[in-house]
PDB file of C-alpha atoms in Angstrom:
ATOM      1  CA  MET A   1      42.440  -5.438   7.898  1.00 52.00           C
ATOM      2  CA  GLN A   2      43.633  -1.467   7.399  1.00 56.00           C
ATOM      3  CA  PRO A   3      43.314   0.050   4.051  1.00 56.00           C
ATOM      4  CA  PHE A   4      46.182   0.358   1.897  1.00 53.00           C
ATOM      5  CA  HIS A   5      47.609   3.915   1.247  1.00 53.00           C
ATOM      6  CA  ALA A   6      49.664   5.416  -1.489  1.00 57.00           C
ATOM      7  CA  CYS A   7      52.739   5.254  -0.743  1.00 54.00           C
ATOM      8  CA  ARG A   8      56.259   5.196  -2.709  1.00 59.00           C
ATOM      9  CA  VAL A   9      58.938   2.746  -1.781  1.00 56.00           C
ATOM     10  CA  LEU A  10      62.530   3.883  -1.948  1.00 57.00           C
ATOM     11  CA  LEU A  11      65.650   2.124  -1.261  1.00 57.00           C
ATOM     12  CA  SER A  12      68.200   3.925   1.116  1.00 56.00           C
ATOM     13  CA  LEU A  13      71.803   3.792   0.343  1.00 60.00           C
ATOM     14  CA  ALA A  14      71.949   1.277   2.955  1.00 64.00           C
ATOM     15  CA  GLY A  15      69.779  -1.259   0.743  1.00 63.00           C
ATOM     16  CA  GLN A  16      67.042  -1.119   3.249  1.00 66.00           C
ATOM     17  CA  GLU A  17      63.781  -0.381   1.990  1.00 66.00           C
ATOM     18  CA  VAL A  18      61.721   2.808   3.286  1.00 63.00           C
ATOM     19  CA  ARG A  19      58.414   3.992   2.660  1.00 68.00           C
ATOM     20  CA  ALA A  20      57.147   7.285   2.246  1.00 69.00           C
ATOM     21  CA  VAL A  21      53.337   7.936   2.267  1.00 73.00           C
ATOM     22  CA  GLU A  22      51.990  10.383  -0.296  1.00 77.00           C
ATOM     23  CA  PRO A  23      50.364  13.302   1.237  1.00 81.00           C
ATOM     24  CA  MET A  24      46.702  13.549   0.955  1.00 83.00           C
ATOM     25  CA  LYS A  25      44.794  15.510  -1.848  1.00 86.00           C
ATOM     26  CA  PRO A  26      42.873  18.317  -0.914  1.00 89.00           C
ATOM     27  CA  MET A  27      39.178  17.546  -1.017  1.00 88.00           C
ATOM     28  CA  GLU A  28      37.160  18.594  -3.450  1.00 89.00           C
ATOM     29  CA  PRO A  29      34.348  21.435  -2.316  1.00 89.00           C
ATOM     30  CA  MET A  30      30.744  20.745  -1.615  1.00 87.00           C
ATOM     31  CA  LYS A  31      28.477  21.248  -4.424  1.00 88.00           C
ATOM     32  CA  PRO A  32      25.384  23.245  -3.772  1.00 89.00           C
ATOM     33  CA  MET A  33      22.174  21.113  -3.074  1.00 85.00           C
ATOM     34  CA  GLU A  34      19.798  20.648  -6.268  1.00 85.00           C
ATOM     35  CA  PRO A  35      16.281  22.134  -4.909  1.00 84.00           C
ATOM     36  CA  MET A  36      14.050  19.873  -4.425  1.00 80.00           C
ATOM     37  CA  GLU A  37      10.487  19.849  -6.044  1.00 80.00           C
ATOM     38  CA  PRO A  38       7.588  20.643  -4.006  1.00 80.00           C
ATOM     39  CA  MET A  39       5.718  17.707  -2.221  1.00 74.00           C
ATOM     40  CA  LYS A  40       2.331  16.598  -3.783  1.00 74.00           C
ATOM     41  CA  PRO A  41      -0.392  15.609  -1.472  1.00 72.00           C
ATOM     42  CA  MET A  42      -0.620  12.103  -1.059  1.00 69.00           C
ATOM     43  CA  LYS A  43      -3.755  10.427  -3.541  1.00 70.00           C
ATOM     44  CA  GLY A  44      -6.107   8.385  -1.555  1.00 70.00           C
ATOM     45  CA  ALA A  45      -6.991   5.152  -2.735  1.00 76.00           C
ATOM     46  CA  GLU A  46      -9.419   4.609  -6.077  1.00 83.00           C
ATOM     47  CA  PRO A  47     -12.656   3.461  -5.197  1.00 88.00           C
ATOM     48  CA  TRP A  48     -13.424   0.214  -6.410  1.00 90.00           C
ATOM     49  CA  TRP A  49     -17.284   0.600  -6.643  1.00 92.00           C
ATOM     50  CA  PRO A  50     -19.225   2.404  -9.521  1.00 92.00           C
ATOM     51  CA  LYS A  51     -18.936   6.164  -8.792  1.00 91.00           C
ATOM     52  CA  ASP A  52     -22.984   6.492  -9.606  1.00 92.00           C
ATOM     53  CA  LEU A  53     -23.312   5.001  -6.390  1.00 94.00           C
ATOM     54  CA  GLY A  54     -21.507   7.615  -4.254  1.00 92.00           C
ATOM     55  CA  GLU A  55     -20.045   6.976  -0.795  1.00 92.00           C
ATOM     56  CA  PRO A  56     -20.898   3.823   1.036  1.00 93.00           C
ATOM     57  CA  ALA A  57     -22.216   4.177   4.738  1.00 92.00           C
ATOM     58  CA  THR A  58     -19.790   1.225   5.669  1.00 90.00           C
ATOM     59  CA  SER A  59     -17.374  -0.318   3.786  1.00 90.00           C
ATOM     60  CA  GLY A  60     -14.504  -2.909   4.866  1.00 87.00           C
ATOM     61  CA  ALA A  61     -12.012  -5.737   4.157  1.00 84.00           C
ATOM     62  CA  GLN A  62     -11.313  -9.144   5.412  1.00 79.00           C
ATOM     63  CA  ASN A  63      -9.728 -12.108   4.466  1.00 76.00           C
ATOM     64  CA  GLY A  64      -9.049 -10.822   0.829  1.00 78.00           C
ATOM     65  CA  MET A  65     -12.678  -9.591   0.314  1.00 85.00           C
ATOM     66  CA  ARG A  66     -14.106  -6.084   0.337  1.00 89.00           C
ATOM     67  CA  TYR A  67     -17.590  -5.065   0.719  1.00 92.00           C
ATOM     68  CA  ALA A  68     -19.183  -1.746   0.544  1.00 93.00           C
ATOM     69  CA  PHE A  69     -22.553  -0.765   1.320  1.00 93.00           C
ATOM     70  CA  PHE A  70     -24.818   2.157  -0.266  1.00 94.00           C
ATOM     71  CA  PRO A  71     -28.361   2.612   2.072  1.00 92.00           C
ATOM     72  CA  ASP A  72     -29.582   4.945  -0.452  1.00 92.00           C
ATOM     73  CA  LYS A  73     -29.562   2.925  -3.577  1.00 94.00           C
ATOM     74  CA  ARG A  74     -30.028  -0.168  -1.304  1.00 93.00           C
ATOM     75  CA  ARG A  75     -27.196  -1.658  -2.515  1.00 94.00           C
ATOM     76  CA  LEU A  76     -24.501  -4.044  -0.971  1.00 93.00           C
ATOM     77  CA  LEU A  77     -20.931  -4.678  -3.357  1.00 94.00           C
ATOM     78  CA  VAL A  78     -18.585  -7.748  -2.747  1.00 92.00           C
ATOM     79  CA  ASP A  79     -15.630  -8.076  -4.436  1.00 91.00           C
ATOM     80  CA  ARG A  80     -14.081 -11.227  -4.087  1.00 86.00           C
ATOM     81  CA  ASP A  81     -10.762 -11.765  -5.786  1.00 85.00           C
ATOM     82  CA  GLY A  82     -11.449  -8.848  -8.329  1.00 87.00           C
ATOM     83  CA  GLN A  83     -15.128 -10.032  -9.276  1.00 91.00           C
ATOM     84  CA  VAL A  84     -17.194  -7.602  -7.899  1.00 93.00           C
ATOM     85  CA  SER A  85     -20.979  -8.804  -7.165  1.00 93.00           C
ATOM     86  CA  THR A  86     -23.755  -6.670  -6.084  1.00 95.00           C
ATOM     87  CA  TYR A  87     -26.736  -7.513  -4.077  1.00 94.00           C
ATOM     88  CA  ASP A  88     -30.109  -5.863  -3.441  1.00 93.00           C
ATOM     89  CA  SER A  89     -30.231  -4.993   0.383  1.00 92.00           C
ATOM     90  CA  GLY A  90     -33.805  -4.533   0.636  1.00 89.00           C
ATOM     91  CA  ASP A  91     -34.573  -3.251   4.433  1.00 89.00           C
ATOM     92  CA  HIS A  92     -31.315  -4.387   5.959  1.00 88.00           C
ATOM     93  CA  ARG A  93     -28.952  -1.487   7.241  1.00 88.00           C
ATOM     94  CA  ILE A  94     -25.854  -3.260   7.205  1.00 86.00           C
ATOM     95  CA  GLY A  95     -23.318  -2.123   9.811  1.00 84.00           C
ATOM     96  CA  GLY A  96     -20.290  -4.568   9.460  1.00 78.00           C
ATOM     97  CA  VAL A  97     -18.868  -7.827   8.963  1.00 79.00           C
ATOM     98  CA  ALA A  98     -20.336 -10.030  11.830  1.00 70.00           C
ATOM     99  CA  GLN A  99     -18.253 -12.961  10.628  1.00 60.00           C
ATOM    100  CA  ALA A 100     -15.978 -14.001   7.636  1.00 61.00           C
ATOM    101  CA  ASP A 101     -14.856 -17.637   6.726  1.00 60.00           C
ATOM    102  CA  GLY A 102     -11.399 -17.102   5.096  1.00 59.00           C
ATOM    103  CA  ALA A 103     -11.582 -20.592   3.602  1.00 66.00           C
ATOM    104  CA  ALA A 104     -15.105 -20.657   2.330  1.00 64.00           C
ATOM    105  CA  LYS A 105     -14.704 -16.771   1.034  1.00 64.00           C
ATOM    106  CA  THR A 106     -18.056 -16.435   2.622  1.00 71.00           C
ATOM    107  CA  LEU A 107     -19.404 -13.326   4.566  1.00 77.00           C
ATOM    108  CA  THR A 108     -22.269 -12.733   7.010  1.00 82.00           C
ATOM    109  CA  PHE A 109     -22.804  -9.025   7.660  1.00 86.00           C
ATOM    110  CA  THR A 110     -24.860  -7.315  10.761  1.00 85.00           C
ATOM    111  CA  GLY A 111     -27.941  -5.437  10.426  1.00 86.00           C
ATOM    112  CA  GLN A 112     -30.478  -3.792  12.379  1.00 87.00           C
ATOM    113  CA  ASP A 113     -31.920  -6.967  12.981  1.00 85.00           C
ATOM    114  CA  GLY A 114     -29.083  -9.189  13.519  1.00 85.00           C
ATOM    115  CA  GLU A 115     -27.038 -11.092  11.186  1.00 86.00           C
ATOM    116  CA  VAL A 116     -27.434 -10.960   7.360  1.00 87.00           C
ATOM    117  CA  ASP A 117     -26.129 -14.057   5.352  1.00 84.00           C
ATOM    118  CA  LEU A 118     -25.254 -12.665   1.990  1.00 84.00           C
ATOM    119  CA  GLY A 119     -27.190 -15.927   0.486  1.00 85.00           C
ATOM    120  CA  SER A 120     -30.350 -14.409   1.685  1.00 88.00           C
ATOM    121  CA  LEU A 121     -29.810 -11.127  -0.689  1.00 90.00           C
ATOM    122  CA  LYS A 122     -31.007 -11.262  -4.161  1.00 92.00           C
ATOM    123  CA  LYS A 123     -27.536 -11.265  -6.450  1.00 92.00           C
ATOM    124  CA  LEU A 124     -28.646  -8.279  -8.993  1.00 92.00           C
ATOM    125  CA  ASP A 125     -25.308  -9.660 -11.630  1.00 72.00           C
TER     126      ASP A 125
END
């Protein structure tokens, strides 16, 4: 369907309808663009672990759980659904997650000597 243009309907002396299209109105001049504010650098995500632990040697997330390992403090933090638990990692040097069971929300980590079951670590809180 074509757009309806404004028009005038005139009747001729012979009784026939004659349509006259109104002339286009001139366009308004474009307004100058407003200056843009300078872009701010993107901010990284805030750490979810206590600041006194520093930066983790390794961290990650899998199946709705997060972990961070702090070898100098011998701490492993695990966040399950917003509940952060702290574990004493002992002599383990955790390098990552070997396996995660999403249904049971369990994690198995890898260390210098192989798999480290979270249940084998002492929970501190």
